[in-house]
Tab-separated table of C-alpha atoms in Angstrom:
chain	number	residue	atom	x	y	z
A	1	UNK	CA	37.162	23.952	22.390
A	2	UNK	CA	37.732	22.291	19.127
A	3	UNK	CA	34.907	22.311	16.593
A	4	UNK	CA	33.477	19.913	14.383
A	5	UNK	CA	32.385	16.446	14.977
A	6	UNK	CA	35.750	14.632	14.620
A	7	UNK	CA	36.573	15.631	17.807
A	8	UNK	CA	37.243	12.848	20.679
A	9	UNK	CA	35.188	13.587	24.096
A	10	UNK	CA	36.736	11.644	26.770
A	11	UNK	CA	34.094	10.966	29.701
A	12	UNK	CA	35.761	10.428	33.135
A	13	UNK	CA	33.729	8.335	34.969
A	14	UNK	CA	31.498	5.222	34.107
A	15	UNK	CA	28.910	5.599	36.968
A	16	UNK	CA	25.105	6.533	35.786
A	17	UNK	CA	26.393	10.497	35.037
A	18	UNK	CA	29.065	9.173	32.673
A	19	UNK	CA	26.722	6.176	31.260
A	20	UNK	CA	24.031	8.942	30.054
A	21	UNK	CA	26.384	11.528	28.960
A	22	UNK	CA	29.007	8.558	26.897
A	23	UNK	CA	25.451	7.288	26.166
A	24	UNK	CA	23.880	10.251	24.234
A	25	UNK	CA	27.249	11.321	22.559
A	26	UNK	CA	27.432	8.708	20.661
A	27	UNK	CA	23.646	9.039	19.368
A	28	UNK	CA	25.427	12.084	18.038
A	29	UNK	CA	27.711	10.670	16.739
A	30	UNK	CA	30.547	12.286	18.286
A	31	UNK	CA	33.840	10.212	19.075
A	32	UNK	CA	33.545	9.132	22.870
A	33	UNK	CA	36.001	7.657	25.494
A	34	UNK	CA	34.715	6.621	28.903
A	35	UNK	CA	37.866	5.819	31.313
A	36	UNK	CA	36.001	4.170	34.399
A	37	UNK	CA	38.886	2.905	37.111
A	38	UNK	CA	36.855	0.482	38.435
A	39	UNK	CA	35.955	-3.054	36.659
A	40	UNK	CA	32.559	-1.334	35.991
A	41	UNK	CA	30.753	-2.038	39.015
A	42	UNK	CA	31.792	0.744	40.906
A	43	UNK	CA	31.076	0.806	44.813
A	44	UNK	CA	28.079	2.044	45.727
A	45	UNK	CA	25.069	0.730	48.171
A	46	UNK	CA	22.162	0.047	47.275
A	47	UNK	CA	19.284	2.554	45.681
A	48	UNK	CA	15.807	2.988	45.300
A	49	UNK	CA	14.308	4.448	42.011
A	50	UNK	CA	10.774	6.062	42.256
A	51	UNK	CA	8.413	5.291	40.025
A	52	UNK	CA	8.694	8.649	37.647
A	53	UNK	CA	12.295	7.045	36.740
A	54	UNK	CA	10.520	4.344	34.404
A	55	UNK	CA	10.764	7.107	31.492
A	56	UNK	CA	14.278	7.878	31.864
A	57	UNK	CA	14.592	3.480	30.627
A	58	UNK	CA	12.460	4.095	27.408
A	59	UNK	CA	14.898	5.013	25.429
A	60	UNK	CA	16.450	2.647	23.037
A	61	UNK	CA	19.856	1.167	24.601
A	62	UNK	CA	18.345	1.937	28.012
A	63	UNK	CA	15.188	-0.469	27.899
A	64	UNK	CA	17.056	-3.678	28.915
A	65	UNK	CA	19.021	-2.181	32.051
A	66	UNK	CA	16.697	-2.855	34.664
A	67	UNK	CA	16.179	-6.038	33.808
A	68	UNK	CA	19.437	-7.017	32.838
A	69	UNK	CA	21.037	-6.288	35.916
A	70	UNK	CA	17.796	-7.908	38.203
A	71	UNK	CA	16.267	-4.839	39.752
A	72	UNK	CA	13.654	-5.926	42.263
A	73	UNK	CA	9.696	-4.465	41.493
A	74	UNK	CA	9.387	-2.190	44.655
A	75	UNK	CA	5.616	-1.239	45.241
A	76	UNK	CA	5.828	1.056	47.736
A	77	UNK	CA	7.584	3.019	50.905
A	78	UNK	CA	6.582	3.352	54.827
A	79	UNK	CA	8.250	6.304	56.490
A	80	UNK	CA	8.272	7.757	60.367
A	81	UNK	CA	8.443	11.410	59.772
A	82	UNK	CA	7.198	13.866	61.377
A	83	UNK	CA	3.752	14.075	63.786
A	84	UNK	CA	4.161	11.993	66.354
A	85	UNK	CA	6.185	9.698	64.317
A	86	UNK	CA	2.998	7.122	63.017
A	87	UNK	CA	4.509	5.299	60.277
A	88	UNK	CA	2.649	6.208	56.737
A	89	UNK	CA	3.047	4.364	53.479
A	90	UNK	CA	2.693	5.191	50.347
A	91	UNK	CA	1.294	2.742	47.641
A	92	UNK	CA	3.271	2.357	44.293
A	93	UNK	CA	-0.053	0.913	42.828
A	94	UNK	CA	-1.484	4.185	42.512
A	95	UNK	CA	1.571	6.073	40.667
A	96	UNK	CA	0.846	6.917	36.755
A	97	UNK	CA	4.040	5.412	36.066
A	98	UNK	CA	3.649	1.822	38.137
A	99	UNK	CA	6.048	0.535	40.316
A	100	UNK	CA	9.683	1.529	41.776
A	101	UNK	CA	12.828	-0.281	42.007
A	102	UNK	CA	15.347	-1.652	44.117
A	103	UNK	CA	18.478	-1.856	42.612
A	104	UNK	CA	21.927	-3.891	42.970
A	105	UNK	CA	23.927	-1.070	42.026
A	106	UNK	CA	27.303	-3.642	41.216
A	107	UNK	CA	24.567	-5.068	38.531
A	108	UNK	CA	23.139	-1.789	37.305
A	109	UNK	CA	26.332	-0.075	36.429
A	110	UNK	CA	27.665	-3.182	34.759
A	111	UNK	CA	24.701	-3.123	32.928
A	112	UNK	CA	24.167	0.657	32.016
A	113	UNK	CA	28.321	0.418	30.568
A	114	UNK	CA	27.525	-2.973	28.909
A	115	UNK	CA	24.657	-0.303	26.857
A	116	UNK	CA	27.306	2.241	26.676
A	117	UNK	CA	29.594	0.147	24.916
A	118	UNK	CA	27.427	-1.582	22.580
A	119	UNK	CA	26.511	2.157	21.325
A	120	UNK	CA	30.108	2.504	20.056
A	121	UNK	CA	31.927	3.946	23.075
A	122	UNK	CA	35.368	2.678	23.934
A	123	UNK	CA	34.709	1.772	27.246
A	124	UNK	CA	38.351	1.664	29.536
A	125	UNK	CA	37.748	-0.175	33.123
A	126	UNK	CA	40.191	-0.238	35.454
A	127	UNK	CA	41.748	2.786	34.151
A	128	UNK	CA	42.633	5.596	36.752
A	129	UNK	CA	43.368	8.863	35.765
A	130	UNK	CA	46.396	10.252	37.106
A	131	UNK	CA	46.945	13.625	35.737
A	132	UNK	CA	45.444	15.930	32.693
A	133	UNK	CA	47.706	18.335	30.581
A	134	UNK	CA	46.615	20.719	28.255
A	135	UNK	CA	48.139	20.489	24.434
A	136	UNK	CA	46.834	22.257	21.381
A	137	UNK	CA	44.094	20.111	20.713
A	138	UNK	CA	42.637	19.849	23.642
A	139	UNK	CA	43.865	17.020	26.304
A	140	UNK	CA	46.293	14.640	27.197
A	141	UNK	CA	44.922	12.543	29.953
A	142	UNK	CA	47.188	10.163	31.672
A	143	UNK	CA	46.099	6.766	32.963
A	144	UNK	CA	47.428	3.872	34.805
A	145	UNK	CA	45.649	0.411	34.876
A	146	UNK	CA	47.018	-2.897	35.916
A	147	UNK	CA	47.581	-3.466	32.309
A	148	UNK	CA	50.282	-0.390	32.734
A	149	UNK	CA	50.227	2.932	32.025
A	150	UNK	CA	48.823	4.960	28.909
A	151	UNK	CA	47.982	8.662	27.797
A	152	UNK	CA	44.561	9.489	26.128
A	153	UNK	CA	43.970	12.251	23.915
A	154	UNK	CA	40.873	14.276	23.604
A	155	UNK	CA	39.559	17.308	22.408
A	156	UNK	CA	37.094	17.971	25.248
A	157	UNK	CA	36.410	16.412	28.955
A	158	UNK	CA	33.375	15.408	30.776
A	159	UNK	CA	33.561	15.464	34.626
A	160	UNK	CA	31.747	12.840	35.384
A	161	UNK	CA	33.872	11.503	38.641
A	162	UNK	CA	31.102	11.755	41.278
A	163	UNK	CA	32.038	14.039	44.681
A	164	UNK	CA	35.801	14.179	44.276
A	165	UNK	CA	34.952	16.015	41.076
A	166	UNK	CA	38.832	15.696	39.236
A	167	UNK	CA	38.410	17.979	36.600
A	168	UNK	CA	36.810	20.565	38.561
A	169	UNK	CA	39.173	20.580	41.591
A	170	UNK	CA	41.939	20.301	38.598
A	171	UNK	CA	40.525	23.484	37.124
A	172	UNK	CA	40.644	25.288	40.617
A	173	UNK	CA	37.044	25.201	40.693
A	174	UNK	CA	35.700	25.845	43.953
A	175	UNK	CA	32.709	23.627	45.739
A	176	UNK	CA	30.135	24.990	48.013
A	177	UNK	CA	29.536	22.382	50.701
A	178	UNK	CA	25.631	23.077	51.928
A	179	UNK	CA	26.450	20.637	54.858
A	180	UNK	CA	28.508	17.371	55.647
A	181	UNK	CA	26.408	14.883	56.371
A	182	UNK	CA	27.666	11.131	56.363
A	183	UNK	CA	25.884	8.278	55.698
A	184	UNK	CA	27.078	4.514	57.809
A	185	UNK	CA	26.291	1.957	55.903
A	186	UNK	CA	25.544	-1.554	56.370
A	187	UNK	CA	24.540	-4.603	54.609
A	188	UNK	CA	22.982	-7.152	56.666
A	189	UNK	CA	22.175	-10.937	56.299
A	190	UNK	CA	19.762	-13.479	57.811
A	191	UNK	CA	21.173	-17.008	59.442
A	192	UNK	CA	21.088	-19.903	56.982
A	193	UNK	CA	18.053	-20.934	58.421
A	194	UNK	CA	15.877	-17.856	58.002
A	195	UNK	CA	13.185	-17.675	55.544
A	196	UNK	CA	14.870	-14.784	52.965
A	197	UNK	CA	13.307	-11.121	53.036
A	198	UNK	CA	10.269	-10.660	50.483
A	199	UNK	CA	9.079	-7.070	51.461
A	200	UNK	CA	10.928	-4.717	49.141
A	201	UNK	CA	9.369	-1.650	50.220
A	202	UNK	CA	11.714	1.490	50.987
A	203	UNK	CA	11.941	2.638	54.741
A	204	UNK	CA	12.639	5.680	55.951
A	205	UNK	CA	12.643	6.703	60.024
A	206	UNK	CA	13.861	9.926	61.512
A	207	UNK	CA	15.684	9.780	64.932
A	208	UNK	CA	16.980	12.677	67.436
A	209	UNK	CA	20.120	13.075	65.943
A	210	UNK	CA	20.069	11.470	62.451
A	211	UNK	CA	17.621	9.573	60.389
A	212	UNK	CA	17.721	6.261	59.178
A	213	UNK	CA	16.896	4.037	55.671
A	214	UNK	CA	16.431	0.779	54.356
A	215	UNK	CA	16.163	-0.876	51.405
A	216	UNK	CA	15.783	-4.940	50.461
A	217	UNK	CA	18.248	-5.691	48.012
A	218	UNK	CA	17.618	-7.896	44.616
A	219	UNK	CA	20.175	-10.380	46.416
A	220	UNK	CA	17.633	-10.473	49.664
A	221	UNK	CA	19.995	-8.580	51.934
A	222	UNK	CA	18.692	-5.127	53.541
A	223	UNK	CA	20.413	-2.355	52.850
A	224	UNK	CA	20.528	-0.007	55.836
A	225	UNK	CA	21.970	3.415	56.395
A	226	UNK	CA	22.232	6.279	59.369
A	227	UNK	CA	22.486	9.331	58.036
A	228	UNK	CA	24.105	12.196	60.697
A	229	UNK	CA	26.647	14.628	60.597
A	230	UNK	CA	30.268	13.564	61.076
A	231	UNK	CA	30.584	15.307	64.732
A	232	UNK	CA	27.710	13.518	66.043
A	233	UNK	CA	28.086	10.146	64.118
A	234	UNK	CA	31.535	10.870	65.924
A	235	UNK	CA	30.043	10.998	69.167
A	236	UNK	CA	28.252	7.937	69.302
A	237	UNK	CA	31.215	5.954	67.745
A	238	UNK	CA	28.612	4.972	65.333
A	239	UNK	CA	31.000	3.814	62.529
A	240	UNK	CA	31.346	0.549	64.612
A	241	UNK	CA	29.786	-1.723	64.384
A	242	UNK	CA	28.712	-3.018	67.884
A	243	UNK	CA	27.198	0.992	68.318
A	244	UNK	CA	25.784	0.772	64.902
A	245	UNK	CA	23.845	-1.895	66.318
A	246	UNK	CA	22.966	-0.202	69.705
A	247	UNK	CA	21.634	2.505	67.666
A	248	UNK	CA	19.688	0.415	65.177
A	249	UNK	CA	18.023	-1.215	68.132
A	250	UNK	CA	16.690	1.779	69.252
A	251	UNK	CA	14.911	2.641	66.179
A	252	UNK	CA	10.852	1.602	66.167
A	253	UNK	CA	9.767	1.153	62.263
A	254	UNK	CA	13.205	-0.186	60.767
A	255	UNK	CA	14.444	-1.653	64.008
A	256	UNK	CA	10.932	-4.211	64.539
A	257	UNK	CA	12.092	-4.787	60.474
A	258	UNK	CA	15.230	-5.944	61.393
A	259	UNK	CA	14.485	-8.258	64.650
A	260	UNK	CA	11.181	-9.984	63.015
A	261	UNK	CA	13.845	-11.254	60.286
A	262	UNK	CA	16.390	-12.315	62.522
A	263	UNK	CA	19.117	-10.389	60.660
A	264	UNK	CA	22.615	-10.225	62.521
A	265	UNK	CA	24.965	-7.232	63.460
A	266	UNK	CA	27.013	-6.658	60.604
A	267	UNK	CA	31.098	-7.314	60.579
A	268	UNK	CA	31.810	-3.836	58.957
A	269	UNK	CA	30.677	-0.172	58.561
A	270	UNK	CA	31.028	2.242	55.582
A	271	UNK	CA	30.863	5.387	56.180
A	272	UNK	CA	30.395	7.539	52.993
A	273	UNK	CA	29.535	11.255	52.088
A	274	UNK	CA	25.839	11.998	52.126
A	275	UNK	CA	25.670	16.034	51.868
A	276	UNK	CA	24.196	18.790	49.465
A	277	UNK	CA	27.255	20.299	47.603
A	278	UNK	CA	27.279	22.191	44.471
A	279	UNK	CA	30.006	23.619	41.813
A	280	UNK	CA	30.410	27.576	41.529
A	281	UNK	CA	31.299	26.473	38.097
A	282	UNK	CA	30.251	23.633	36.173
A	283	UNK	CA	32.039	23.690	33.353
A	284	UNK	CA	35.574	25.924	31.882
A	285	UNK	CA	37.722	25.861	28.770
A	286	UNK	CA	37.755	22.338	27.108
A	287	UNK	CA	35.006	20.719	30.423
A	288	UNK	CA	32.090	20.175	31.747
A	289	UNK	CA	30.903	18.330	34.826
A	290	UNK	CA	27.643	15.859	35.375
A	291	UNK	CA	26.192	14.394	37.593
A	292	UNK	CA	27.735	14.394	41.537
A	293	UNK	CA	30.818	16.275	40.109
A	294	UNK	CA	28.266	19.285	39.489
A	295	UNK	CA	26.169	19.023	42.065
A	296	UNK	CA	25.457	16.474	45.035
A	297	UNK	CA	22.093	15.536	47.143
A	298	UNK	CA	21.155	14.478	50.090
A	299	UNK	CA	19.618	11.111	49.494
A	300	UNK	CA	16.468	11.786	51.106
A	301	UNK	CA	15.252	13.667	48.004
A	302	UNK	CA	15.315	11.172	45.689
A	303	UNK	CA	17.749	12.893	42.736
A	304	UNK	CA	20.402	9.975	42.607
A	305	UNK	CA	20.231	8.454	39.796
A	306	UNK	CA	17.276	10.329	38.109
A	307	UNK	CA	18.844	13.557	38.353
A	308	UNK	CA	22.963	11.481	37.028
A	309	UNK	CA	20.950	10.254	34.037
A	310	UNK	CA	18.763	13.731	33.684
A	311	UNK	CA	22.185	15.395	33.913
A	312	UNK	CA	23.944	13.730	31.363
A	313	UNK	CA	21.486	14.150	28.708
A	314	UNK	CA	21.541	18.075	29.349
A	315	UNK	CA	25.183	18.266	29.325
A	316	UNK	CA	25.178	17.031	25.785
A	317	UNK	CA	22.889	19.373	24.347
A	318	UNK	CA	25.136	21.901	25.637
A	319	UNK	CA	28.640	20.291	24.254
A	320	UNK	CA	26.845	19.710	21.000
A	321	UNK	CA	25.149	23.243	20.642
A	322	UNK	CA	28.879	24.616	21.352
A	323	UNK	CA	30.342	22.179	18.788
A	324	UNK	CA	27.649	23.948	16.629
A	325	UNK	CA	28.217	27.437	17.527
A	326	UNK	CA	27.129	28.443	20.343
A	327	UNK	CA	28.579	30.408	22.731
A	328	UNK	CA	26.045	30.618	25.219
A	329	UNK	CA	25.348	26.837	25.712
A	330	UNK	CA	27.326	26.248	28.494
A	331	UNK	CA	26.365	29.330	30.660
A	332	UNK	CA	22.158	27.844	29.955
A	333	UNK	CA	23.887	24.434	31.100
A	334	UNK	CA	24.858	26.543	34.144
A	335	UNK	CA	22.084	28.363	34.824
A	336	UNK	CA	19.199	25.517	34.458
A	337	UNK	CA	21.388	23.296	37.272
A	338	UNK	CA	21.800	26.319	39.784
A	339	UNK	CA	18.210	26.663	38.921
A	340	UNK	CA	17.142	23.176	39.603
A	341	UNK	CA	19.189	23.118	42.333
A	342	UNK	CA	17.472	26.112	44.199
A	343	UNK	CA	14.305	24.229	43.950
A	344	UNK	CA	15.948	21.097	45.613
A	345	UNK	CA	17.198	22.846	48.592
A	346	UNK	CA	13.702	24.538	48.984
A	347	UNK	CA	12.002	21.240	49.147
A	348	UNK	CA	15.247	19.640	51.330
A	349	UNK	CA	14.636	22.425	53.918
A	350	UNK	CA	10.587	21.555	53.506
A	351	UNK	CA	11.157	18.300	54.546
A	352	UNK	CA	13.429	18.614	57.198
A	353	UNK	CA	10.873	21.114	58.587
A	354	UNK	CA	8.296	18.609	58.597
A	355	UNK	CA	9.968	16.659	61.562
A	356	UNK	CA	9.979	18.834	64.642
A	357	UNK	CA	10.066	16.316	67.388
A	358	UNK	CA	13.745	16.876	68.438
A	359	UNK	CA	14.204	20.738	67.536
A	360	UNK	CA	16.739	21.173	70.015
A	361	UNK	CA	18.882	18.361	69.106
A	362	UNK	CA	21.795	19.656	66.794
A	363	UNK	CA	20.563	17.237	63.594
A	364	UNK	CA	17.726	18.912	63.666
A	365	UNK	CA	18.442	22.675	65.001
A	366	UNK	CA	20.781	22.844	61.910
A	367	UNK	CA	18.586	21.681	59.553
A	368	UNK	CA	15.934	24.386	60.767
A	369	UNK	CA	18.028	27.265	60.453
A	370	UNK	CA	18.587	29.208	57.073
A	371	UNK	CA	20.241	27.645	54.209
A	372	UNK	CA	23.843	28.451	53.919
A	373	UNK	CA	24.492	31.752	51.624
């Protein structure tokens, strides 16, 4: 790695990982690139933030984001989990740091790169990276963009690339996948004539062989997902959407949520990856990775975003301590998220223990048994 401030960091990757980390370089005032190959929105559903998120917005170039980008005020969640499957809710009002969010995620990003660029990052969108090469400085990242296609130099990368994790899988880096779950996702409107959805509390519903979650959305559509493993989501053809539906229908808490607003079977499924996975190696010569390029979460703990933005910051404390010196930065960079992530799995297999209504189901019976070595 190339020393001294001068150098160029280029950030691949302009979700909230690469946002912090471009984000907090600057503040550094070290040179930063962030090559996003979307337009900026990026593709994601819909997300909740808890309430303990509010901090992560205090700081200066952050504070506008959330309202910027219209995140809807969520005061609460209702979940079936666990017992004998009596919804429970949990009351924002109550939380030291107020209320929780709903986000449109289109919006946020826009917004979080809009606060990335105004700190002095060059911000590329719509720039895919097709290839890196190493060169005496550093890198040579190539890029293609309907614009046509371009090299990059820079003395040091950031992974920050989400699941497919480029530089990593680049750098022969090998990923432990903790298990595969999918999520099928659905967005799903009201008729015309429907009075629009007001109720932005976050649902969450276990079933026999998967668990469900909804979300209202700052545009008034609910969010909804079924989480399962690809096998069984397989099995019940649930990436249709006509068994979607069937499925849906079946549910009690999210299901009554759905009928009482007269919302209609949606025209398409996505079907996304939903599963723990983590890096044996977060970072090499000239790299580091963030965010889901380091490590991935289930959604039912809550990490998303938190944990990208969380990330970032403590990625950059490790780049600049190296630029400084440091020879043991990265391996503390290392050790705190294989730390961090321990605890996570502990409380992931917590949970899942919590629900024993269907131990015999395969969701469920793998979910019991001992986590992966």
């Amino acid at each position: 790695m190339t020393h001294g401030k001068s150098m160029t960091v280029a950030v691949i990757g302009g979700g909230p990982a690469g946002a912090s980390t471009a984000l907090e370089l600057a503040r550094l005032g070290i040179d930063t690139v962030l090559i996003e190959r979307s337009d900026g929105s990026g593709n994601p559903i819909g997300e909740c933030l808890a309430p303990s998120a509010n901090t992560l917005f205090l700081r200066p170039g952050l504070d506008d984001v959330l309202r910027s980008s219209g995140s809807l005020p969520s005061y609460g969640n209702r979940s079936s989990w666990g017992g004998e499957g009596r919804a429970a809710s949990r009351d924002f009002l109550r939380e030291p740091f107020g209320n929780g969010w709903h986000l449109d995620r289109p919006a946020f990003n826009r917004a979080l790169l809009n606060a990335v660029e105004r700190a002095g990052v060059t911000v590329m969108r719509e720039r895919r990276v097709t290839s890196l090469e190493r060169t005496g400085g550093g890198w040579r990242i190539a890029t293609t963009s309907p614009e046509g296609d371009g090299p990059v130099d820079a003395g040091f990368l950031v992974d920050a690339s989400g699941r497919r994790a480029f530089v990593a899988r680049q750098e022969g880096v090998r990923r432990r996948i903790l298990d595969s779950q999918v999520a099928a996702v659905a967005v799903l409107d009201a008729p015309g004539h429907a009075v629009p959805m007001q109720d932005a509390t976050t649902l969450v519903e276990a079933a026999a062989s998967g668990w469900w979650y909804a979300a209202l959305l700052p545009t008034r559509r609910l969010v909804v997902a079924w989480f399962s493993d690809p096998d069984l989501l397989a099995k019940g053809a649930a990436w249709r959407p006509a068994e979607w539906w069937d499925l849906l229908g079946a549910s009690g808490l999210i299901g009554e949520v759905v009928t009482s607003h007269g919302l209609e079977i949606p025209q398409r499924i996505r079907v996304v990856a939903a599963g723990s996975t983590l890096l044996t190696q977060p970072f090499g010569q000239g790299w580091i990775a963030v965010g889901d390029a380091s490590a991935a979460y289930d959604p039912l703990s809550s990490h998303g975003i938190g944990s990208a933005l969380t990330g970032g910051r403590s990625a950059v404390r490790a780049v600049a301590a190296s630029i400084n010196g440091d020879r043991a930065a990265f391996e503390g960079y290392r050790d705190r998220l294989f730390a961090d992530y321990a605890h996570y799995l502990w409380m992931r297999r917590a949970y899942h223990a919590d629900e024993q209504r269907w131990p015999h189901e395969p969701f469920w019976e793998r979910r019991h048994g001992s986590i992966p070595p």
